[in-house]
PDB file of C-alpha atoms in Angstrom:
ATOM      1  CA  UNK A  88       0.000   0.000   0.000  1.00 40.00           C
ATOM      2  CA  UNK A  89       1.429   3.108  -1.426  1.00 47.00           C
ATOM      3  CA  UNK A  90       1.080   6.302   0.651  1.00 51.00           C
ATOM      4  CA  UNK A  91       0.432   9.954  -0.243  1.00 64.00           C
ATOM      5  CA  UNK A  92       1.374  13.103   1.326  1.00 70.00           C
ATOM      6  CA  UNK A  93       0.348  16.484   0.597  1.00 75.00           C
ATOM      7  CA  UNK A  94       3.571  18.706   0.519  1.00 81.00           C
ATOM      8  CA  UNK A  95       3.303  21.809   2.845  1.00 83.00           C
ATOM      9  CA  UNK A  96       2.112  25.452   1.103  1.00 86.00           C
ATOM     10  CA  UNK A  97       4.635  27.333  -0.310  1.00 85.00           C
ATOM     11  CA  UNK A  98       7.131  23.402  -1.676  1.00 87.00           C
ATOM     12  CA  UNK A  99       6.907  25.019  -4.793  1.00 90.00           C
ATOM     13  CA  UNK A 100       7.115  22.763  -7.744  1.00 92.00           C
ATOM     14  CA  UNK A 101       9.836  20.395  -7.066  1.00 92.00           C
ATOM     15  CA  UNK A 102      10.253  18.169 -10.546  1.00 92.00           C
ATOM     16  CA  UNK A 103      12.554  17.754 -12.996  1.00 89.00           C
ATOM     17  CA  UNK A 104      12.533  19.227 -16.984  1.00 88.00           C
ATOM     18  CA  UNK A 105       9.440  17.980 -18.774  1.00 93.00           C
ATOM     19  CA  UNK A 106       7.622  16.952 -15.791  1.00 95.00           C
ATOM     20  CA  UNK A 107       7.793  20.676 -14.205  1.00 95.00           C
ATOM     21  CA  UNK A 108       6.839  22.200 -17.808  1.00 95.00           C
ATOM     22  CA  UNK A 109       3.826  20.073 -17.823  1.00 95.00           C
ATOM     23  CA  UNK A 110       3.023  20.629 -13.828  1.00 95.00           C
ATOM     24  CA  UNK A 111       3.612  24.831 -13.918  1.00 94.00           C
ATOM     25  CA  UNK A 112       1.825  25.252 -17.198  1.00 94.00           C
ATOM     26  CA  UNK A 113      -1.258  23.157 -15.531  1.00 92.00           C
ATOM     27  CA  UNK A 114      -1.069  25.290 -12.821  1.00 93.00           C
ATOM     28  CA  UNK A 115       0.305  23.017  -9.829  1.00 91.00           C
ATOM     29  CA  UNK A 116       1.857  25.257  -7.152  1.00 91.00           C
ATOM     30  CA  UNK A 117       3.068  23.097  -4.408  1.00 92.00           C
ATOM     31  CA  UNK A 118       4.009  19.545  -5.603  1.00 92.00           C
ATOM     32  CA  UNK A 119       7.130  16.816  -4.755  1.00 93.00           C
ATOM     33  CA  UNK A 120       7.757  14.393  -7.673  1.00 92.00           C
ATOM     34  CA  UNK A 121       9.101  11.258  -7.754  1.00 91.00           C
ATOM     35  CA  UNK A 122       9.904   9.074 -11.080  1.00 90.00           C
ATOM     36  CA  UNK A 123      10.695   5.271 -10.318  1.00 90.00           C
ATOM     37  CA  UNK A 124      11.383   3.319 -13.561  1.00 88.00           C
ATOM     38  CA  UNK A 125      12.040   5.282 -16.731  1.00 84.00           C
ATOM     39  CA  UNK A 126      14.154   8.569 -17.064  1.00 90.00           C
ATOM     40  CA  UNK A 127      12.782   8.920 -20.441  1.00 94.00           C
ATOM     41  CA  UNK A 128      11.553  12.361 -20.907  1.00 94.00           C
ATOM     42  CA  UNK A 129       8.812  11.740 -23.603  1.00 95.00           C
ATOM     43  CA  UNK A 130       7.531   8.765 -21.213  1.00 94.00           C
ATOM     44  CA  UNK A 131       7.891  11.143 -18.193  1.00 95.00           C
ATOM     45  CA  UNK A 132       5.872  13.866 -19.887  1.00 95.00           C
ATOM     46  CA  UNK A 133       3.269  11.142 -21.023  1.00 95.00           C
ATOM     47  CA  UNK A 134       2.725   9.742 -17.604  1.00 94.00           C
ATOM     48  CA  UNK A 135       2.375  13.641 -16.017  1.00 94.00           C
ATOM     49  CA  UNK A 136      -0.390  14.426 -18.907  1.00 96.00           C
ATOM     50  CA  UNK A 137      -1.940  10.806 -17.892  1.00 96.00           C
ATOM     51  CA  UNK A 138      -2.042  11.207 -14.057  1.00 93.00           C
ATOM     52  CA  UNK A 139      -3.493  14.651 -14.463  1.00 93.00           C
ATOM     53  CA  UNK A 140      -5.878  13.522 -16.465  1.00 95.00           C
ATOM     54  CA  UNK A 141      -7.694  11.045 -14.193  1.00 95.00           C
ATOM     55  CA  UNK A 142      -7.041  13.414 -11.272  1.00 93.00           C
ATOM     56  CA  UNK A 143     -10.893  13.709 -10.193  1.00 94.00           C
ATOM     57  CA  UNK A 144     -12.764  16.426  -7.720  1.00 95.00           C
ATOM     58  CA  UNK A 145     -13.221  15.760  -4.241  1.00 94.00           C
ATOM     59  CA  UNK A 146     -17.237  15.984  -4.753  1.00 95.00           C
ATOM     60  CA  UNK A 147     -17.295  13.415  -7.454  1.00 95.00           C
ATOM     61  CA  UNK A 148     -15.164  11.200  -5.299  1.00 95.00           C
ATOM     62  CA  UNK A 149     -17.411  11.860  -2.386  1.00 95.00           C
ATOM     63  CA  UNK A 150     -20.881  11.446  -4.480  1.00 95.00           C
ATOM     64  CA  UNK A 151     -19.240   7.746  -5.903  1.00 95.00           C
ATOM     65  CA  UNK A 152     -18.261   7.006  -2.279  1.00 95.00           C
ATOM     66  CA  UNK A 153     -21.911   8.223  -0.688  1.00 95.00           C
ATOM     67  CA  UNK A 154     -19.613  10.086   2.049  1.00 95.00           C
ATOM     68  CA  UNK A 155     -18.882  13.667   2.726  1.00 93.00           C
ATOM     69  CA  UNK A 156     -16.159  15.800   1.471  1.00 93.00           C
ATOM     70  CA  UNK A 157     -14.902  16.157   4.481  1.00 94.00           C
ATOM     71  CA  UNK A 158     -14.136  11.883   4.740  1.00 93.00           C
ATOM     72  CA  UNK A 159     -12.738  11.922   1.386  1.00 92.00           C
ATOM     73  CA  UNK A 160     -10.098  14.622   2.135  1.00 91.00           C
ATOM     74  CA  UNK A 161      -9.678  12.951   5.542  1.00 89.00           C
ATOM     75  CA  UNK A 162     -10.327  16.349   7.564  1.00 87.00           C
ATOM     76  CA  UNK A 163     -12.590  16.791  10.608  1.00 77.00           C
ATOM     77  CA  UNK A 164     -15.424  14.308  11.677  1.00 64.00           C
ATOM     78  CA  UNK A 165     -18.380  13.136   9.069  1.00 50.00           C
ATOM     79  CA  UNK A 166     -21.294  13.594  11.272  1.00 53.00           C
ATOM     80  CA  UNK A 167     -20.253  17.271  12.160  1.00 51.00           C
ATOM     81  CA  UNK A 168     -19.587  17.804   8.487  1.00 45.00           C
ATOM     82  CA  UNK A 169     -23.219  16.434   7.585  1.00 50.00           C
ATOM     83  CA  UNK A 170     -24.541  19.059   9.203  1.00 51.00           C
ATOM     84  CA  UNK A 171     -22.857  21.653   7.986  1.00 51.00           C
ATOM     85  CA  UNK A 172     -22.997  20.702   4.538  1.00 49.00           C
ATOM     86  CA  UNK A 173     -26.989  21.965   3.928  1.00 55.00           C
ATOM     87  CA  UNK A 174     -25.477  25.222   5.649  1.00 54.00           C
ATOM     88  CA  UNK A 175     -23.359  25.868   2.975  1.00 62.00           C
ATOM     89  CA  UNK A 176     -21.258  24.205   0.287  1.00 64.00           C
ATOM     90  CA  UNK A 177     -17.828  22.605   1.197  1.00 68.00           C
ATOM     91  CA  UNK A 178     -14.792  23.217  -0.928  1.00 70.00           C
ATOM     92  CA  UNK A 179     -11.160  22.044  -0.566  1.00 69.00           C
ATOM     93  CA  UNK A 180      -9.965  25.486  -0.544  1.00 71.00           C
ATOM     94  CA  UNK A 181     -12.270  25.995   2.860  1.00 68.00           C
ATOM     95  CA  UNK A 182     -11.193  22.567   4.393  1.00 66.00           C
ATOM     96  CA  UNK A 183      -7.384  23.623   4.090  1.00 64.00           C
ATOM     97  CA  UNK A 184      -8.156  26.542   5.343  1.00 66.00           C
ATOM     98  CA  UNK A 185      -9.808  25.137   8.900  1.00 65.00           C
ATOM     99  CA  UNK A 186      -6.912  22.605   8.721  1.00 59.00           C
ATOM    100  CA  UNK A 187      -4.432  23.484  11.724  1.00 59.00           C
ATOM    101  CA  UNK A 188      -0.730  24.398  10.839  1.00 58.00           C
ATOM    102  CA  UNK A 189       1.535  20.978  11.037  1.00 56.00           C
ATOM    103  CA  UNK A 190       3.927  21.106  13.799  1.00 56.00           C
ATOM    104  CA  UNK A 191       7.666  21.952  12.304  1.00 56.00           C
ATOM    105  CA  UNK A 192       9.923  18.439  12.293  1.00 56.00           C
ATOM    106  CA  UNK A 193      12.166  18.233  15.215  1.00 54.00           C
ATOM    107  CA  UNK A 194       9.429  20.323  17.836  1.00 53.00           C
ATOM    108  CA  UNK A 195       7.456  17.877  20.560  1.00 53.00           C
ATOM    109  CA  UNK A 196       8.603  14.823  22.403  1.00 46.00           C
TER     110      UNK A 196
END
């Protein structure tokens, strides 16, 4: 089981040649990439343009799943989130924002 972090605000795009073309042009601002197998550059390119394109939105995901947003991104608690979802809409923008700050590496125990 593979696992996948979000990289803090403010990473920046960190990718090499094609794959950063592809990821600034499409508008990805904070992003850590990883290639295991080929170094080919047309390959690289053509598995960037592929994983982008079956990227889907949280809401679809979370319509397919018959959960809330809020489970699908992994933030908060669903039954809290079910009522606040007639309220108003959720977006990802607004569950980042009510996400709290991560803890810099090397503070706590």
């Amino acid at each position: 089981m593979s696992s996948c972090a979000r990289p803090d605000p403010g990473t920046g795009v960190i990718a090499g040649g094609g794959v950063r073309a592809v990821l600034e042009l499409g508008g990805v601002r904070d992003v850590l990439t990883k290639s295991i197998g080929t170094q080919n550059p047309i390959n690289l390119v053509k598995a960037t343009m592929s994983g982008l394109e079956s990227l889907r939105r949280p809401e679809d995901v979370a319509k397919l799943r018959g959960i809330s947003i809020r489970e699908v991104l992994g933030v908060g608690n669903g039954g809290a989130a079910e009522a606040k979802k007639e309220e108003e809409p959720v977006t990802p923008e607004a569950v980042a924002a009510e996400a709290p700050p991560a803890e810099p590496a090397g503070e706590g125990s």
